[in-house]
Short mmCIF file of C-alpha atoms in Angstrom, two decimals:
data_model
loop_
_atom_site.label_atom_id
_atom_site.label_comp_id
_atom_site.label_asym_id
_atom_site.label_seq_id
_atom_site.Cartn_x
_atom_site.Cartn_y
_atom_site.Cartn_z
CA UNK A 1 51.33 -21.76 9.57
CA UNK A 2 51.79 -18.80 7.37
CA UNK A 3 52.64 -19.01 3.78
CA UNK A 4 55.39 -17.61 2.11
CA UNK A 5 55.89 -15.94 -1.63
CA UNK A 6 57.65 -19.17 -2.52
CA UNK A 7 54.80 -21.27 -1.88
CA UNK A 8 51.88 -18.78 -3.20
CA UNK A 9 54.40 -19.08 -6.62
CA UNK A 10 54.92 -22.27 -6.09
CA UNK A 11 50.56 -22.83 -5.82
CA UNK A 12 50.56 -20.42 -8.79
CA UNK A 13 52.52 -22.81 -11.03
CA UNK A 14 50.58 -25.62 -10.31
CA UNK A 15 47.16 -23.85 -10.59
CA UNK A 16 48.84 -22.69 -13.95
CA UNK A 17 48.35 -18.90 -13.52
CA UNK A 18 50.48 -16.24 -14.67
CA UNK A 19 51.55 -14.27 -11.96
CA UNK A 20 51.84 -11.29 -13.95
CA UNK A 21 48.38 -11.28 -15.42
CA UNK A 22 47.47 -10.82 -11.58
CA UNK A 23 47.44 -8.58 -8.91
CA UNK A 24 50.66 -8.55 -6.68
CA UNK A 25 48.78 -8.62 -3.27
CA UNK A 26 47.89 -12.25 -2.38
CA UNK A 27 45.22 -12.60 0.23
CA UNK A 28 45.57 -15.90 2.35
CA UNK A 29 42.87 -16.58 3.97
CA UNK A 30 42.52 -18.82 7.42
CA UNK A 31 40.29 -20.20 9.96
CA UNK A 32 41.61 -18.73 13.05
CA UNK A 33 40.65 -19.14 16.99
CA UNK A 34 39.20 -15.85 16.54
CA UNK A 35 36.89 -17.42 14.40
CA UNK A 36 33.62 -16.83 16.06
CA UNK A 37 30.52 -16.53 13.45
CA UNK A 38 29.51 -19.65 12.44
CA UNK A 39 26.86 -19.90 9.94
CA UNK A 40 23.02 -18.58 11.42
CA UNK A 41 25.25 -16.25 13.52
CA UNK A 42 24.28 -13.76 10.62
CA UNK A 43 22.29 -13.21 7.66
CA UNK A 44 23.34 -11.28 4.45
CA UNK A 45 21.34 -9.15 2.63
CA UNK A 46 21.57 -8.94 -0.94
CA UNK A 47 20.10 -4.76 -1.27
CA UNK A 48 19.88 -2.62 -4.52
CA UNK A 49 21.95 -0.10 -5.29
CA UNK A 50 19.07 2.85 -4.40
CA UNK A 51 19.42 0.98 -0.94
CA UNK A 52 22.73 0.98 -0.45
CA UNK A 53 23.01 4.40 -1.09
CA UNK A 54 19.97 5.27 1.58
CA UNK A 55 21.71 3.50 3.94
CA UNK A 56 24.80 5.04 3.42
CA UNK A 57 23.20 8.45 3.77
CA UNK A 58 21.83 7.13 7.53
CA UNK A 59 18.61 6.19 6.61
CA UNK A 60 17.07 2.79 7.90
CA UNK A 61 15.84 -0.29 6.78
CA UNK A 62 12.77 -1.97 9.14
CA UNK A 63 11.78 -5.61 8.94
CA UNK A 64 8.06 -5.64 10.02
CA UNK A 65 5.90 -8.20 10.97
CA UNK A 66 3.90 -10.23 13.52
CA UNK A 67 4.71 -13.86 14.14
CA UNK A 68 2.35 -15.17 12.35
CA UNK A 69 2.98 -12.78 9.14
CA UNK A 70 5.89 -13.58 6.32
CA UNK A 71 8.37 -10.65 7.32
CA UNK A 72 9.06 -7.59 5.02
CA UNK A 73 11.60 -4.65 4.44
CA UNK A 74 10.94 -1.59 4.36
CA UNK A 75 12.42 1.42 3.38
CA UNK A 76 10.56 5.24 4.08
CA UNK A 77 8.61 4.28 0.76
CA UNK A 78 8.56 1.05 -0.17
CA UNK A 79 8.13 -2.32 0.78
CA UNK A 80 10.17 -5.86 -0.28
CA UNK A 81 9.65 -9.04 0.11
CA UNK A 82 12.09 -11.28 2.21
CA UNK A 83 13.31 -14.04 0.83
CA UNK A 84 16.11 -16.60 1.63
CA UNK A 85 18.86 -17.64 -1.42
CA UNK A 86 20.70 -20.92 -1.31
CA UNK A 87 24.12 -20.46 -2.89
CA UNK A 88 26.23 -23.59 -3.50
CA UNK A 89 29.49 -21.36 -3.02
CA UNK A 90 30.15 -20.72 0.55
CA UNK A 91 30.41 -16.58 1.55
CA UNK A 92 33.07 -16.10 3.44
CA UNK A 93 32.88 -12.96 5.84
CA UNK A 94 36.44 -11.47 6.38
CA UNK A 95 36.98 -7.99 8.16
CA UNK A 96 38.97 -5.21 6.46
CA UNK A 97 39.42 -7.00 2.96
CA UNK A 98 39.81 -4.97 0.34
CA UNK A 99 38.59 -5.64 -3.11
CA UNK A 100 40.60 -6.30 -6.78
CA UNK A 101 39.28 -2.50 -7.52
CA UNK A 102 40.08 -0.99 -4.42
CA UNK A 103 43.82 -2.71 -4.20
CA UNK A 104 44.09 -1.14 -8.03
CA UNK A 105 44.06 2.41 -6.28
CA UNK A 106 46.79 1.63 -4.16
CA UNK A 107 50.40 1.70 -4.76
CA UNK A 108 51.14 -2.08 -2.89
CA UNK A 109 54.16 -4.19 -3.91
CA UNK A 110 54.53 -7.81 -4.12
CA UNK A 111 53.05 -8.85 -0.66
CA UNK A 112 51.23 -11.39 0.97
CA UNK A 113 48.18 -10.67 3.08
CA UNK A 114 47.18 -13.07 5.86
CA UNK A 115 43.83 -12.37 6.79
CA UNK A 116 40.99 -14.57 9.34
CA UNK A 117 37.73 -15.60 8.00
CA UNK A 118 35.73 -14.22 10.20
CA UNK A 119 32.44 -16.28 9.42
CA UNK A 120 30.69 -17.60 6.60
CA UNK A 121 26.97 -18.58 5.17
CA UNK A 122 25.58 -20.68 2.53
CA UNK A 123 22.65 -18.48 2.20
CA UNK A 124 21.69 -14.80 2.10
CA UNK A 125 18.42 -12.94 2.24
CA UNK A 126 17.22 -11.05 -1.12
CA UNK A 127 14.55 -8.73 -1.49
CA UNK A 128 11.79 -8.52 -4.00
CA UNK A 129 9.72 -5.37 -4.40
CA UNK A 130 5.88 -6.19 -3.61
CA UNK A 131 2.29 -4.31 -2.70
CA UNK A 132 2.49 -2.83 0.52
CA UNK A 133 0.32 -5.34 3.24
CA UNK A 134 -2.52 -2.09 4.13
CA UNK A 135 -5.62 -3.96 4.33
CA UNK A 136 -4.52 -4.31 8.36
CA UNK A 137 -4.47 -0.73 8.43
CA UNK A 138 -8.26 0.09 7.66
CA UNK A 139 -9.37 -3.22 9.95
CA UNK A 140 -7.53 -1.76 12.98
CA UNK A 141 -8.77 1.92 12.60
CA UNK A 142 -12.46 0.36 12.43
CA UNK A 143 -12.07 -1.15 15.69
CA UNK A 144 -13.21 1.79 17.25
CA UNK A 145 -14.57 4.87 14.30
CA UNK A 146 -14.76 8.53 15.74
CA UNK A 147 -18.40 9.21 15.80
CA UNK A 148 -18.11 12.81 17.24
CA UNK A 149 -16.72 14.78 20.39
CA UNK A 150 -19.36 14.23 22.22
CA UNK A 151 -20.07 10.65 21.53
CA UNK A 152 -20.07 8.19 24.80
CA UNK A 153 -17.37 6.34 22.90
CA UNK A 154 -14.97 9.31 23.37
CA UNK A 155 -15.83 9.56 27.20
CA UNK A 156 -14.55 5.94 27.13
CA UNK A 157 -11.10 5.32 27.24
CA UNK A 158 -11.14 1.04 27.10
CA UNK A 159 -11.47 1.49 22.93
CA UNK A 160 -8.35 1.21 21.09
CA UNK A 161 -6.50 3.96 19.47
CA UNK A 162 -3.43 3.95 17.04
CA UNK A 163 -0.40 6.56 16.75
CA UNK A 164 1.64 6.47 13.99
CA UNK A 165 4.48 5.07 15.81
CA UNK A 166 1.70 2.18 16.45
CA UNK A 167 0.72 1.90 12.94
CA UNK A 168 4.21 1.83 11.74
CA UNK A 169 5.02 -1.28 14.32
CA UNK A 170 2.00 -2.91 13.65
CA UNK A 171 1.40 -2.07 9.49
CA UNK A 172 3.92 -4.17 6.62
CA UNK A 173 4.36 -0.97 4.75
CA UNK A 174 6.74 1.79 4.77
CA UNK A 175 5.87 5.26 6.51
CA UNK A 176 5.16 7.22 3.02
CA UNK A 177 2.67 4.15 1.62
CA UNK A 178 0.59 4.10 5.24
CA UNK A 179 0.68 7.80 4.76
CA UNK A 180 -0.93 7.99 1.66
CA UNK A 181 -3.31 5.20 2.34
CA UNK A 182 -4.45 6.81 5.95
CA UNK A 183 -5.58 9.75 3.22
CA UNK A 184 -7.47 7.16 0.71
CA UNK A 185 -9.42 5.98 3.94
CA UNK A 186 -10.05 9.75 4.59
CA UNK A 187 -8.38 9.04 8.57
CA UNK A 188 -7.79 12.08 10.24
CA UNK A 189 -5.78 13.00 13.63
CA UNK A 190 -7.26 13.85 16.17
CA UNK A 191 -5.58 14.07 20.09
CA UNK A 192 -2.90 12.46 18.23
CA UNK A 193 -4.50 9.41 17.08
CA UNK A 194 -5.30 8.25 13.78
CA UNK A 195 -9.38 7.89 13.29
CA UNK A 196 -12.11 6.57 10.69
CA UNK A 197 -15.47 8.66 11.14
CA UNK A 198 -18.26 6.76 11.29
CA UNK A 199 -19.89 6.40 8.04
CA UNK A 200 -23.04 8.03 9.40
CA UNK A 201 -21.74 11.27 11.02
CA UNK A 202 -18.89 11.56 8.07
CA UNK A 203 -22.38 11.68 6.14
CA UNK A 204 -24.01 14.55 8.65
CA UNK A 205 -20.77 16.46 8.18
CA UNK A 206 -21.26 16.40 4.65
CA UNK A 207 -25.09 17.40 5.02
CA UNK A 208 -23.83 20.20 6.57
CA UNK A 209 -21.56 21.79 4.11
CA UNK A 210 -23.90 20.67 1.09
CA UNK A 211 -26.49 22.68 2.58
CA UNK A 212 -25.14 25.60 3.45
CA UNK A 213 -23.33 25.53 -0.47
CA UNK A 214 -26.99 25.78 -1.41
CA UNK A 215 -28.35 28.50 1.25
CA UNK A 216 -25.74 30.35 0.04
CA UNK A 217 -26.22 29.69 -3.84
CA UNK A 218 -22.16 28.95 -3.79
CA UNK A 219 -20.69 26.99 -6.86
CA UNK A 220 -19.51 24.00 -5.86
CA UNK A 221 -15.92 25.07 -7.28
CA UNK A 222 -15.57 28.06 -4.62
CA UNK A 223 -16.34 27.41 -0.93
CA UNK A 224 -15.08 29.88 1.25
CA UNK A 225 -13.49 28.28 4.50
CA UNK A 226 -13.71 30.91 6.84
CA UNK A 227 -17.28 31.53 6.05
CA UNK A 228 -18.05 27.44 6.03
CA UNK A 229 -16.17 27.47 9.75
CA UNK A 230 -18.18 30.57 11.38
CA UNK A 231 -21.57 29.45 10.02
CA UNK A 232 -21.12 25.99 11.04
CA UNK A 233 -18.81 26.29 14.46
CA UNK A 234 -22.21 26.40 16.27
CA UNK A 235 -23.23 22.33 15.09
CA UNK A 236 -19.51 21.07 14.36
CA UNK A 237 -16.03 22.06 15.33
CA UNK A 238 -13.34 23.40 13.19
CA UNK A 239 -11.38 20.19 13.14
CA UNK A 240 -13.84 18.31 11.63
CA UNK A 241 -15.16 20.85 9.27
CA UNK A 242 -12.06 21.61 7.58
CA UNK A 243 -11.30 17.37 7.83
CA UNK A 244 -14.34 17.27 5.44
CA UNK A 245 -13.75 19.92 3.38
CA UNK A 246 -10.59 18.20 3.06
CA UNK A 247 -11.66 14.23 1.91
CA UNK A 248 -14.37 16.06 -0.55
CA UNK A 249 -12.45 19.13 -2.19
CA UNK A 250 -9.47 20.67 -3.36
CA UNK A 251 -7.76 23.34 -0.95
CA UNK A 252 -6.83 26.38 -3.20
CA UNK A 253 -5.91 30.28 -2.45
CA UNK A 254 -7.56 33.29 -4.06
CA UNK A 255 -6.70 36.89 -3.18
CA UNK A 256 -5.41 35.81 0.33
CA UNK A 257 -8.86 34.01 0.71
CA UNK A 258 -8.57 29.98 1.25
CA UNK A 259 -11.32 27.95 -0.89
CA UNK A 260 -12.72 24.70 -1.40
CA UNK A 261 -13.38 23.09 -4.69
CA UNK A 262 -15.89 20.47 -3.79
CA UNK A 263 -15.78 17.04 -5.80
CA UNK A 264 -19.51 15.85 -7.42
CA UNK A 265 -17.89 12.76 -7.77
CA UNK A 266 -16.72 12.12 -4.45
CA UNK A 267 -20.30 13.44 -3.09
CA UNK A 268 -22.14 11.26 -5.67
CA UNK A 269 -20.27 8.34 -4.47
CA UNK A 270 -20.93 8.92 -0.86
CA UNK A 271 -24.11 9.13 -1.06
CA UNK A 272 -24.63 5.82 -3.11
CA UNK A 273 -22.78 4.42 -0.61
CA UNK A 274 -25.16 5.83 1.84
CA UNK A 275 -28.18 4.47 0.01
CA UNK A 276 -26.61 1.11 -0.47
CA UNK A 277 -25.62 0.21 2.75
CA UNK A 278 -28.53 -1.22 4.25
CA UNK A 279 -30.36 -2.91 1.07
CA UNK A 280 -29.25 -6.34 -0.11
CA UNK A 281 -29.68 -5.60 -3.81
CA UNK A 282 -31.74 -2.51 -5.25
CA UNK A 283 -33.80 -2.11 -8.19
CA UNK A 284 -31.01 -0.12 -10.75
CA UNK A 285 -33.80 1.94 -12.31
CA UNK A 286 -35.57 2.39 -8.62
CA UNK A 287 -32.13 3.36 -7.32
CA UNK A 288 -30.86 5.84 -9.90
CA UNK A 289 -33.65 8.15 -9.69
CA UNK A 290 -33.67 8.07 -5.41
CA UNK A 291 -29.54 8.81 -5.92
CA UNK A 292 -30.30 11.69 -8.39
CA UNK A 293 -32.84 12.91 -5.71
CA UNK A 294 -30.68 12.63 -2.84
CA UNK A 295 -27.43 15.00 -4.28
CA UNK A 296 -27.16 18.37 -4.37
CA UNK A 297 -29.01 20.03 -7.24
CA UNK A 298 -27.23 20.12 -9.84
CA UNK A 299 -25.08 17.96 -9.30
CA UNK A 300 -25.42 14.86 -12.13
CA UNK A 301 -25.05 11.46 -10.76
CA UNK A 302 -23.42 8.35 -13.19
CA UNK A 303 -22.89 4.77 -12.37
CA UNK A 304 -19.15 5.43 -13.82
CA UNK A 305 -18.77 7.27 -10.56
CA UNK A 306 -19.07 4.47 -8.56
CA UNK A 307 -16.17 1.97 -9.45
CA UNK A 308 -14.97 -0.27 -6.87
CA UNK A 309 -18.04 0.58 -5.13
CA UNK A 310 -21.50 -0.89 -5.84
CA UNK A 311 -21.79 -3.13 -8.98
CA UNK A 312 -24.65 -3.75 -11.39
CA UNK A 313 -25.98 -6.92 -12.20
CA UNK A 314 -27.06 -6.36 -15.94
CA UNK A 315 -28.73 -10.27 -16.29
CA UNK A 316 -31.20 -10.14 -13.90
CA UNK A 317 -34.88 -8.85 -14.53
CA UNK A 318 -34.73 -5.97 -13.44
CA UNK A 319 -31.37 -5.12 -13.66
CA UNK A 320 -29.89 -4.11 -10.14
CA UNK A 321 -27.25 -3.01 -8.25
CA UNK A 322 -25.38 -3.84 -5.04
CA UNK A 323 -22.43 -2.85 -2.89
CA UNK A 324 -19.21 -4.31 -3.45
CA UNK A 325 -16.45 -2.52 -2.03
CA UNK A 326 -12.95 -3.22 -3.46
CA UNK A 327 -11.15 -2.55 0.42
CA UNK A 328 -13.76 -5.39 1.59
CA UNK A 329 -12.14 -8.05 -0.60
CA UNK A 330 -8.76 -10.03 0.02
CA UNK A 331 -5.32 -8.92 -0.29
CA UNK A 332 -3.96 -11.85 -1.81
CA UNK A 333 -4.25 -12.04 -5.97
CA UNK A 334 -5.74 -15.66 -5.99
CA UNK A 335 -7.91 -15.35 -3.05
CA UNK A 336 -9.03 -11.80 -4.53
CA UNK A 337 -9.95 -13.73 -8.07
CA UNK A 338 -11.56 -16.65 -6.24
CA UNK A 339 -13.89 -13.96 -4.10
CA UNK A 340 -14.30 -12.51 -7.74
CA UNK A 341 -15.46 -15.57 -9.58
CA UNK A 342 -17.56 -16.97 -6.18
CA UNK A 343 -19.78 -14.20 -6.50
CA UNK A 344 -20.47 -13.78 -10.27
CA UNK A 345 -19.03 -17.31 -12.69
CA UNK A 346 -18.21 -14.35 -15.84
CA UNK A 347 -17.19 -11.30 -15.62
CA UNK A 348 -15.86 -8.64 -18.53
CA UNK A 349 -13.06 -6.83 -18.55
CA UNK A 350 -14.85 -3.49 -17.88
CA UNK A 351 -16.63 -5.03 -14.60
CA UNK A 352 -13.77 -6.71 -12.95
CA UNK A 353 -11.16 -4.17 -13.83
CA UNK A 354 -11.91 -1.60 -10.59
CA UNK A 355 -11.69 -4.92 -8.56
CA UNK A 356 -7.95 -5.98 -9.43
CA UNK A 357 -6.46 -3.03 -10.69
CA UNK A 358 -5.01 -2.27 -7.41
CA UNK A 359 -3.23 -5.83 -7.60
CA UNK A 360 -1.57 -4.57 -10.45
CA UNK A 361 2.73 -4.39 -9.47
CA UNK A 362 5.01 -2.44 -11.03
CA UNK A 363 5.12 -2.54 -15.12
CA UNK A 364 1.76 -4.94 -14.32
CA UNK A 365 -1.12 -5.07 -16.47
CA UNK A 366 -4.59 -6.08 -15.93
CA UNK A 367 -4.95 -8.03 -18.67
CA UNK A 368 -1.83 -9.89 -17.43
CA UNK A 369 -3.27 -10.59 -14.22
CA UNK A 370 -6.38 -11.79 -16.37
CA UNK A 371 -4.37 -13.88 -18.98
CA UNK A 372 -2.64 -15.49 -15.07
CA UNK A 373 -5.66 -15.86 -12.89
CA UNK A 374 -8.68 -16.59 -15.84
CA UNK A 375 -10.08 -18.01 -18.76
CA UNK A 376 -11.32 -15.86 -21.51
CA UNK A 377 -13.80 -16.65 -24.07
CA UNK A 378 -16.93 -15.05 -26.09
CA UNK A 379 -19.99 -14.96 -24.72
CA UNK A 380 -22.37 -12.81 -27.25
CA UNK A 381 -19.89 -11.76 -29.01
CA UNK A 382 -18.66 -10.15 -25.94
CA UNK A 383 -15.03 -11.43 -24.07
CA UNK A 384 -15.88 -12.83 -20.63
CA UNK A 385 -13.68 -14.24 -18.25
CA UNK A 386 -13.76 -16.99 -15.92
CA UNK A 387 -12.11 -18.79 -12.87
CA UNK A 388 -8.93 -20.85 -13.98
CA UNK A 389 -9.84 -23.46 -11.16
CA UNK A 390 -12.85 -24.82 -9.73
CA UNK A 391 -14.94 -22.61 -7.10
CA UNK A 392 -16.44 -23.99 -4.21
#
């Protein structure tokens, strides 16, 4: 049965709406027995409008995941949250149907439209913007660290390697945030596969270069690569040379000459690490003057250098310090603050700061993470905070 302009005047009248205050298309809208999609046949997604317009310009949208992980978006740089929408109206999908704005841009006359729902849904999917999911990505390059081309590892080809392509199928984070945290783990490519150096021969590499910066009374602002890649091509290739140059300088260009500016920082924190590794806790004073010792001279070592690292325990007699790496701790914000407050009861601001800020979303503070996940109160006459929930 198809309606007529009587009866759509005649439903008008009744509804009490003034046909001229309206549009003069009518759509009328019918289950038909091409009817097909019933609801679950699809899902809708809700998307914002920078979205829209990426995937109007052919870009895609991933869902990534394994089964056992809560799925996300992603587009080439950034990540979403999935999440499913009741809505108590029911969406109707219908083919071809034109909107109130679109029929205003059209010349029509008075005329019916009979159009077939095609589906509907009582739900759609909508997308909230969260951290990318990357501590996956260090724990599968660790499975097997690159420990040098001549290592027995390498001659071994049972140890797992990852591509990109694999990292992008296995890692809930779009390409550009893997990218840029594949260079905050200091990976590098080699043969095509994304590797970790082992700690101990990323240390040797370093060893290298610091040494020959001193043989050759260089300033640590103005390494000169070709000379770094002939002197040292006899103990290291030219791969992994210029890879370290890399994770502990700046690449710049003078006169057609390519130089490094080395980092103290980064080298000061490297070697803490290296001195930290294998001791439980370490005196502070004991420590500082066996770090000083160990960096390049001078080169001035500060405990400010090693945030997120290694931190100091300021109560105990003596003071000392230990390594706490911010990448060892959970991704999750409670589990994070429960890790926090399981290892020291009170913490200040300045202490537990390089531990959450990387929680921290968009327009996200750390003291509003504090204010959600603590208690603060004076200790001293110093602000402390404290665990919000009992720790076991």
């Amino acid at each position: 049965m198809r309606r007529t302009r009587d009866e759509v005047d005649a439903t008008l009248q009744i509804a009490k709406l003034n046909a001229a205050e309206l549009l003069p298309t009518v759509h009328c809208l019918g289950f038909g027995p091409g009817a097909s999609a019933a609801a679950g046949d699809f899902c809708l997604l809700e998307l914002e409008p920078s979205l829209c317009q990426q995937l109007e310009a052919g870009h895609s949208l991933v869902i990534r995941g394994d089964k056992d992980e809560k799925a996300v978006l992603c587009s080439k740089d950034k990540t979403y949250d999935l999440k499913i929408a009741d809505t108590s109206n029911m969406l109707l999908f219908i083919p071809g149907c034109k909107t109130p704005d679109q029929m205003k841009m059209e010349e029509t006359h008075c005329n019916i439209i009979h159009t077939e729902i095609f589906g509907f849904s009582n739900n759609y999917w909508e997308l909230r913007r969260c951290r990318p999911k990357l501590k996956k990505l260090k724990k599968l390059l660790m499975e097997n660290t690159y420990e040098g081309p001549d290592s027995q590892k390498e001659k071994d080809s049972n140890h797992s390697k990852y591509t990109t392509e694999d990292l992008l199928d296995q890692i809930q984070a779009s390409e550009e945030e893997i990218m840029a945290q594949l260079q905050v783990l200091n990976a590098c490519e080699i043969g095509g596969y994304w590797r970790i150096l082992e700690f101990d021969y990323e240390m040797k590499l370093l060893n290298h270069i610091t040494q020959l910066v001193d043989s050759e009374s260089w300033s640590f602002s103005k390494v000169p690569l070709n000379t770094c890649l002939q002197e040292l091509g006899p103990l290291e290739t030219e791969e992994m040379i210029r890879h370290c140059l890399k994770c502990y300088g700046k690449r710049y260009t003078e006169e057609g000459e390519v130089y490094f500016e080395l980092s103290a920082d980064k080298i000061c924190r490297a070697t803490a690490e290296m001195l930290l590794q294998n001791a439980v806790k370490f005196n502070l004073a004991e420590f500082q003057e066996v770090w000083q010792q160990s960096v390049p001279e001078g080169v001035i070592t500060r405990l400010d250098q090693l945030k997120g690292l290694a931190l100091v325990d300021r109560h105990s007699r003596p003071e000392i310090i230990f390594l706490l790496k911010v990448d060892d701790l959970p991704e999750d914000n409670q589990e994070r603050f429960n890790s926090l407050f399981s290892l020291r009861e009170k913490w200040t601001e300045e202490d537990i700061a390089p531990y959450i800020e990387d929680l921290c979303g968009e327009k996200q503070t750390i003291g509003a993470l504090l204010t959600k996940y603590s208690r603060s109160s004076i200790q001293n006459g110093v602000k402390v905070y404290n665990s919000r929930r009992p720790i076991s």
